[in-house]
Amino acid sequence: MKKTVAAVVTVIVVALVTFVFYDGVLNKTSEADFFSMKTYVTAKVTGYESDLCTDEIQKIVDNLDVNVLSRTAEDSLVSSVNKSGGGQLDIQTAAYVSLLLDVCEKSGGAFDFTLGAVSDLWKFGSTPEIPDPNALADALSHSGYKKISLEGGNLVMQDKSAVLDFGASGKGIALDSVKAYLETRDIKNAVVSVGGSTLLYGDKDFTVGIRNPEGNAGSYIAKLHMNEGCVSSSGSYEQFFEENGKRYHHILNPETGYPVDNGLVGVTIVSDSGLLSDALSTACFVLGIEKGSSLAAEYGCTAIFVTSDKKIYIEGDADIVEITDASYTYGN
Ligand code: ADP
Ligand code: MG
């Protein structure tokens, strides 16, 4: 009798230990943070292959930056296209450029990824200043998405002085690359942020904060309750300087070359596509609430607009938004 009890107890203990062990293996979480694409990247992956994934995510983002999208890395594809005034793109990059041209077109030019020379004059990455008006006019005259076209993967620049800039879309493109990789791995869920763009991956209820435009990076005004998808925010609080009491920030009106000044302080976009969430957050910031809402609707995305007088306007799925800072109220 004693032997039987001992055997049963042993079986139960072994089963419990095995269960706890396998549960730990299947649900283990791995985290990484690093600097890439001139911003902070964080990755948190849960599942059997989580360690492998966090290592690989860093390689994917770094590779995309240094070898493809960066216009400061000497040997990247974009640097080479900018230097040569065009060139052959790989299939994946051509697909991204094609979608970006669509956003340029549908936004009526509010989004324009050929503004590199104009952006450079503002020197936001180093010592920001108001550009010389003649230099600005000259840089603007060489910009404009209508000056570039894709012909069977070959990017043709009619004006060889146009400068491609993926500053408003590269972080979202990185999320799309990471997502495509994660789909091939054995994991349960992941949250990957590249600057102001975040991928929420897997079967889980996620909560994402919308940053307080007046506060520091850890302070939020609203929460988004959502499932899988990509979320990007663009704001006048990201990169800016002040002169004579006026704020100059890094989101530019492609018509004037000056920072957009339309009462918005931030726009957040929710989309299945990282590229669209990132590009549309910039496009909708430039367009303002009314036209921005129409553009977001055209792409089937949810857009959240935050104004300087603390109103929040929503286009799309309003149910996902919860205001958490009582000084902000719904505008619509
Ligand atoms: P962040 O880089 O802070 O995430 P955005 O996604 O809004 O913010 O991208 C802003 C960057 O995009 C600028 O630093 C500049 O390189 C580029 N940019 C500025 N204005 C435009 C515009 N109207 N269309 C496309 N790109 C832009
Ligand atoms: Mg953007």
XYZ file of C-alpha atoms and ligand atoms in Angstrom:
360
model
C 0.000 0.000 0.000
C 2.805 2.340 1.053
C 4.603 1.561 -2.217
C 1.509 2.444 -4.276
C 1.123 5.826 -2.534
C 4.820 6.566 -3.067
C 4.529 5.675 -6.771
C 1.454 7.902 -7.238
C 3.147 10.816 -5.441
C 6.257 10.357 -7.616
C 4.179 10.389 -10.806
C 2.350 13.558 -9.721
C 5.588 15.342 -8.763
C 7.301 14.364 -12.047
C 4.232 15.493 -14.047
C 4.132 18.843 -12.232
C 7.856 19.485 -12.667
C 7.622 18.534 -16.356
C 4.605 20.811 -16.820
C 6.296 23.753 -15.094
C 9.473 23.129 -17.118
C 7.693 22.992 -20.481
C 5.436 25.919 -19.620
C 8.572 27.906 -18.801
C 10.169 26.911 -22.104
C 7.083 27.603 -24.228
C 6.257 30.916 -22.546
C 9.712 32.287 -21.919
C 10.198 35.956 -22.670
C 13.260 37.497 -24.223
C 13.957 41.228 -24.425
C 16.408 43.396 -26.348
C 17.024 47.094 -26.735
C 19.448 48.756 -29.062
C 20.002 51.874 -31.167
C 19.323 51.687 -34.903
C 17.748 53.895 -37.593
C 18.863 56.873 -35.471
C 16.415 55.878 -32.737
C 15.825 53.450 -29.876
C 14.524 50.004 -30.698
C 12.962 47.680 -28.118
C 11.773 44.110 -28.627
C 9.937 41.819 -26.221
C 9.174 38.338 -27.550
C 7.350 35.497 -25.763
C 7.492 31.885 -26.887
C 9.709 28.895 -27.535
C 12.047 30.682 -29.988
C 12.059 34.057 -28.224
C 15.879 34.233 -27.705
C 16.543 33.532 -31.361
C 13.968 36.186 -32.376
C 15.365 39.056 -30.328
C 18.844 38.401 -31.796
C 17.462 38.240 -35.316
C 15.285 41.373 -34.920
C 18.408 43.424 -34.256
C 20.064 42.002 -37.385
C 16.962 42.699 -39.515
C 16.604 46.343 -38.407
C 20.357 47.068 -38.652
C 20.604 45.437 -42.068
C 17.596 47.368 -43.404
C 19.079 50.601 -42.110
C 22.730 50.233 -43.123
C 22.267 48.338 -46.403
C 18.958 49.662 -47.717
C 17.174 52.719 -46.328
C 19.736 54.971 -44.659
C 20.758 57.981 -46.716
C 23.776 58.660 -44.503
C 25.290 55.135 -44.620
C 27.744 55.242 -47.549
C 26.887 51.889 -49.113
C 23.117 51.695 -48.689
C 20.811 51.230 -51.670
C 19.152 54.612 -51.028
C 22.540 56.388 -50.816
C 23.509 54.831 -54.123
C 20.198 55.837 -55.766
C 20.577 59.385 -54.419
C 24.156 59.611 -55.707
C 23.410 58.194 -59.147
C 20.028 59.874 -59.623
C 18.189 56.554 -59.809
C 18.883 52.833 -60.080
C 17.581 49.284 -59.934
C 15.724 48.285 -56.739
C 15.261 44.787 -55.334
C 11.687 43.452 -55.455
C 10.938 44.201 -51.794
C 12.232 47.789 -51.858
C 10.423 48.409 -55.157
C 7.174 47.261 -53.512
C 7.734 49.685 -50.620
C 8.528 52.562 -53.001
C 5.448 51.769 -55.047
C 3.223 51.963 -51.939
C 4.944 55.188 -50.838
C 4.284 56.736 -54.250
C 0.629 55.794 -53.753
C 0.609 57.623 -50.388
C 2.236 60.681 -52.044
C -0.442 60.626 -54.730
C -3.451 60.016 -52.453
C -2.273 62.640 -49.944
C -2.030 65.184 -52.772
C 1.697 65.576 -52.070
C 1.329 66.231 -48.297
C 3.494 63.140 -47.888
C 6.621 63.434 -50.009
C 9.670 61.214 -49.569
C 11.853 63.285 -51.935
C 12.334 66.149 -49.465
C 15.774 65.017 -48.257
C 17.587 68.174 -49.397
C 14.959 70.381 -47.735
C 15.080 68.406 -44.453
C 18.875 68.619 -44.427
C 18.771 72.423 -44.414
C 16.892 72.379 -41.083
C 19.704 70.255 -39.530
C 17.370 68.595 -37.023
C 19.817 65.774 -36.393
C 22.605 68.151 -35.285
C 22.345 71.932 -34.810
C 18.849 72.958 -35.962
C 18.408 76.383 -37.590
C 16.035 78.269 -39.867
C 17.434 77.773 -43.387
C 18.490 80.556 -45.709
C 15.378 81.325 -47.863
C 17.281 81.086 -51.156
C 18.812 77.744 -50.237
C 15.362 76.511 -49.164
C 13.754 77.647 -52.430
C 16.516 75.945 -54.416
C 16.192 72.648 -52.470
C 12.397 72.752 -52.895
C 12.719 73.251 -56.644
C 14.621 69.928 -56.839
C 12.085 68.048 -54.678
C 8.718 66.531 -55.451
C 7.537 62.935 -55.805
C 6.312 63.662 -59.339
C 9.977 63.839 -60.352
C 10.476 60.140 -59.649
C 8.919 57.054 -61.165
C 9.251 53.273 -60.984
C 9.713 51.435 -64.258
C 9.808 47.690 -63.639
C 11.774 48.042 -60.409
C 14.037 50.698 -61.894
C 13.742 53.982 -60.007
C 14.029 56.876 -62.419
C 14.668 60.416 -61.167
C 13.804 63.126 -63.654
C 15.645 65.624 -61.449
C 18.936 64.010 -60.426
C 19.211 66.432 -57.491
C 16.100 65.061 -55.753
C 17.049 63.319 -52.484
C 15.040 60.308 -51.315
C 14.376 60.302 -47.569
C 12.765 57.396 -45.698
C 12.695 59.324 -42.405
C 8.896 59.218 -42.279
C 8.454 55.586 -43.341
C 11.619 53.566 -42.579
C 10.632 52.674 -39.029
C 7.309 51.302 -40.260
C 9.057 49.380 -43.040
C 11.323 47.847 -40.364
C 8.221 46.614 -38.532
C 6.929 44.965 -41.708
C 10.268 43.153 -42.159
C 10.271 42.047 -38.516
C 6.681 40.838 -38.787
C 7.439 38.775 -41.907
C 10.284 37.110 -39.979
C 8.245 36.465 -36.806
C 5.602 34.707 -38.907
C 8.184 32.014 -39.664
C 9.086 31.380 -35.989
C 7.537 29.464 -33.108
C 6.485 32.292 -30.768
C 3.281 33.407 -29.056
C 3.459 37.177 -29.147
C 5.819 40.109 -29.509
C 5.959 43.877 -29.081
C 8.617 45.642 -31.165
C 9.089 49.426 -31.138
C 11.291 51.352 -33.546
C 11.139 54.961 -32.344
C 7.504 56.077 -32.526
C 6.338 52.988 -34.456
C 5.260 49.767 -32.712
C 4.395 46.270 -33.946
C 1.971 44.262 -31.801
C 2.207 40.648 -32.895
C 0.336 37.518 -31.830
C -2.892 36.519 -30.201
C -3.113 38.845 -27.213
C -4.897 41.955 -25.924
C -2.402 44.803 -26.113
C -2.449 48.265 -24.559
C -0.465 51.088 -26.170
C -0.013 54.591 -24.768
C -0.391 57.815 -26.775
C 2.334 60.123 -25.634
C 1.644 63.397 -23.847
C 2.814 66.043 -26.357
C 3.725 68.344 -23.463
C 5.289 65.729 -21.215
C 8.347 63.541 -21.386
C 8.638 60.184 -23.157
C 7.036 58.175 -20.321
C 3.908 60.316 -19.925
C 0.661 59.432 -21.744
C -2.711 61.078 -22.436
C -4.634 58.079 -23.785
C -4.521 54.304 -24.147
C -5.285 52.193 -27.198
C -6.764 48.770 -26.497
C -6.053 46.605 -29.484
C -5.113 43.258 -31.010
C -2.419 42.579 -33.579
C -1.347 45.555 -35.704
C 1.027 48.485 -36.129
C 0.782 51.856 -34.391
C 2.816 54.943 -35.351
C 2.824 58.450 -33.943
C 4.195 61.644 -35.458
C 4.388 64.781 -33.409
C 5.750 68.301 -33.220
C 7.301 67.235 -29.871
C 9.717 64.710 -31.469
C 12.421 66.973 -32.907
C 12.109 70.737 -32.607
C 13.745 74.002 -31.593
C 12.329 77.353 -30.582
C 13.266 80.778 -31.865
C 11.581 84.076 -30.933
C 8.876 82.131 -29.110
C 7.976 80.032 -32.176
C 8.396 76.266 -32.400
C 10.038 74.786 -35.505
C 9.655 70.999 -35.780
C 10.670 68.276 -38.242
C 7.395 67.583 -40.115
C 7.487 69.795 -43.170
C 4.870 71.176 -45.492
C 6.199 70.067 -48.910
C 4.705 73.188 -50.526
C 6.653 75.679 -48.418
C 9.520 73.664 -46.926
C 8.534 75.016 -43.483
C 7.237 73.030 -40.483
C 3.496 72.376 -40.577
C 1.568 74.826 -38.390
C -2.093 73.748 -38.301
C -2.981 73.354 -34.624
C -2.039 69.659 -34.468
C 0.591 68.434 -32.021
C 0.376 64.713 -32.754
C -1.205 62.083 -34.993
C -1.352 58.345 -34.301
C -2.281 55.778 -36.961
C -3.304 52.152 -36.459
C -2.871 49.865 -39.472
C -2.047 46.267 -40.369
C 0.885 47.672 -42.326
C 3.896 49.222 -40.578
C 4.749 51.269 -43.664
C 1.226 52.705 -43.854
C 1.001 53.453 -40.122
C 4.303 55.368 -40.255
C 3.796 57.182 -43.574
C 0.168 58.068 -42.825
C 1.004 59.476 -39.376
C 3.210 62.012 -41.170
C 0.785 62.526 -44.078
C -2.209 63.076 -41.774
C -0.210 65.479 -39.605
C 0.497 67.587 -42.702
C -3.088 67.351 -44.020
C -4.855 68.280 -40.765
C -7.970 66.704 -39.257
C -10.449 66.897 -42.124
C -8.342 65.826 -45.107
C -6.225 63.542 -42.896
C -9.375 61.689 -41.777
C -10.394 61.127 -45.410
C -6.939 59.773 -46.259
C -6.902 57.405 -43.251
C -10.395 56.170 -44.210
C -9.248 55.572 -47.792
C -6.591 53.171 -46.456
C -8.950 51.636 -43.867
C -6.832 52.887 -40.943
C -7.775 54.402 -37.598
C -6.367 57.913 -37.033
C -6.150 59.799 -33.748
C -5.461 63.542 -34.001
C -4.300 65.530 -30.958
C -4.601 69.336 -31.106
C -2.676 72.023 -29.228
C -5.931 72.960 -27.417
C -6.126 69.437 -25.965
C -8.819 67.918 -28.142
C -8.678 64.368 -29.506
C -10.373 63.651 -32.851
C -10.781 60.068 -34.031
C -11.361 58.641 -37.501
C -12.146 54.919 -37.671
C -12.386 52.601 -34.675
C -13.090 55.037 -31.798
C -13.810 52.136 -29.415
C -10.125 51.345 -29.036
C -9.310 54.798 -27.576
C -9.484 55.558 -23.849
C -8.500 59.059 -22.715
C -6.494 58.786 -19.489
C -5.532 62.439 -18.971
C -8.604 64.416 -17.841
C -7.299 67.659 -19.348
C -7.945 66.159 -22.840
C -11.489 65.746 -24.263
C -12.991 64.231 -27.404
C -13.300 66.731 -30.258
C -15.849 64.692 -32.254
P 9.678 60.476 -36.659
O 10.858 60.381 -37.545
O 9.891 61.343 -35.470
O 9.058 59.158 -36.312
P 7.875 61.033 -38.815
O 7.559 59.615 -39.080
O 6.721 61.968 -38.867
O 8.546 61.253 -37.428
O 8.953 61.471 -39.875
C 9.528 62.740 -39.892
C 10.695 62.730 -40.849
O 10.212 62.528 -42.165
C 11.463 64.027 -40.891
O 12.533 64.006 -39.991
C 11.913 64.094 -42.346
O 13.072 63.298 -42.531
C 10.787 63.437 -43.095
N 9.690 64.353 -43.499
C 9.407 65.605 -43.043
N 8.294 66.098 -43.626
C 7.853 65.124 -44.487
C 6.747 65.036 -45.396
N 5.860 66.028 -45.546
N 6.625 63.887 -46.110
C 7.515 62.860 -45.976
N 8.579 62.909 -45.157
C 8.743 64.007 -44.407
Mg 5.934 58.721 -39.993
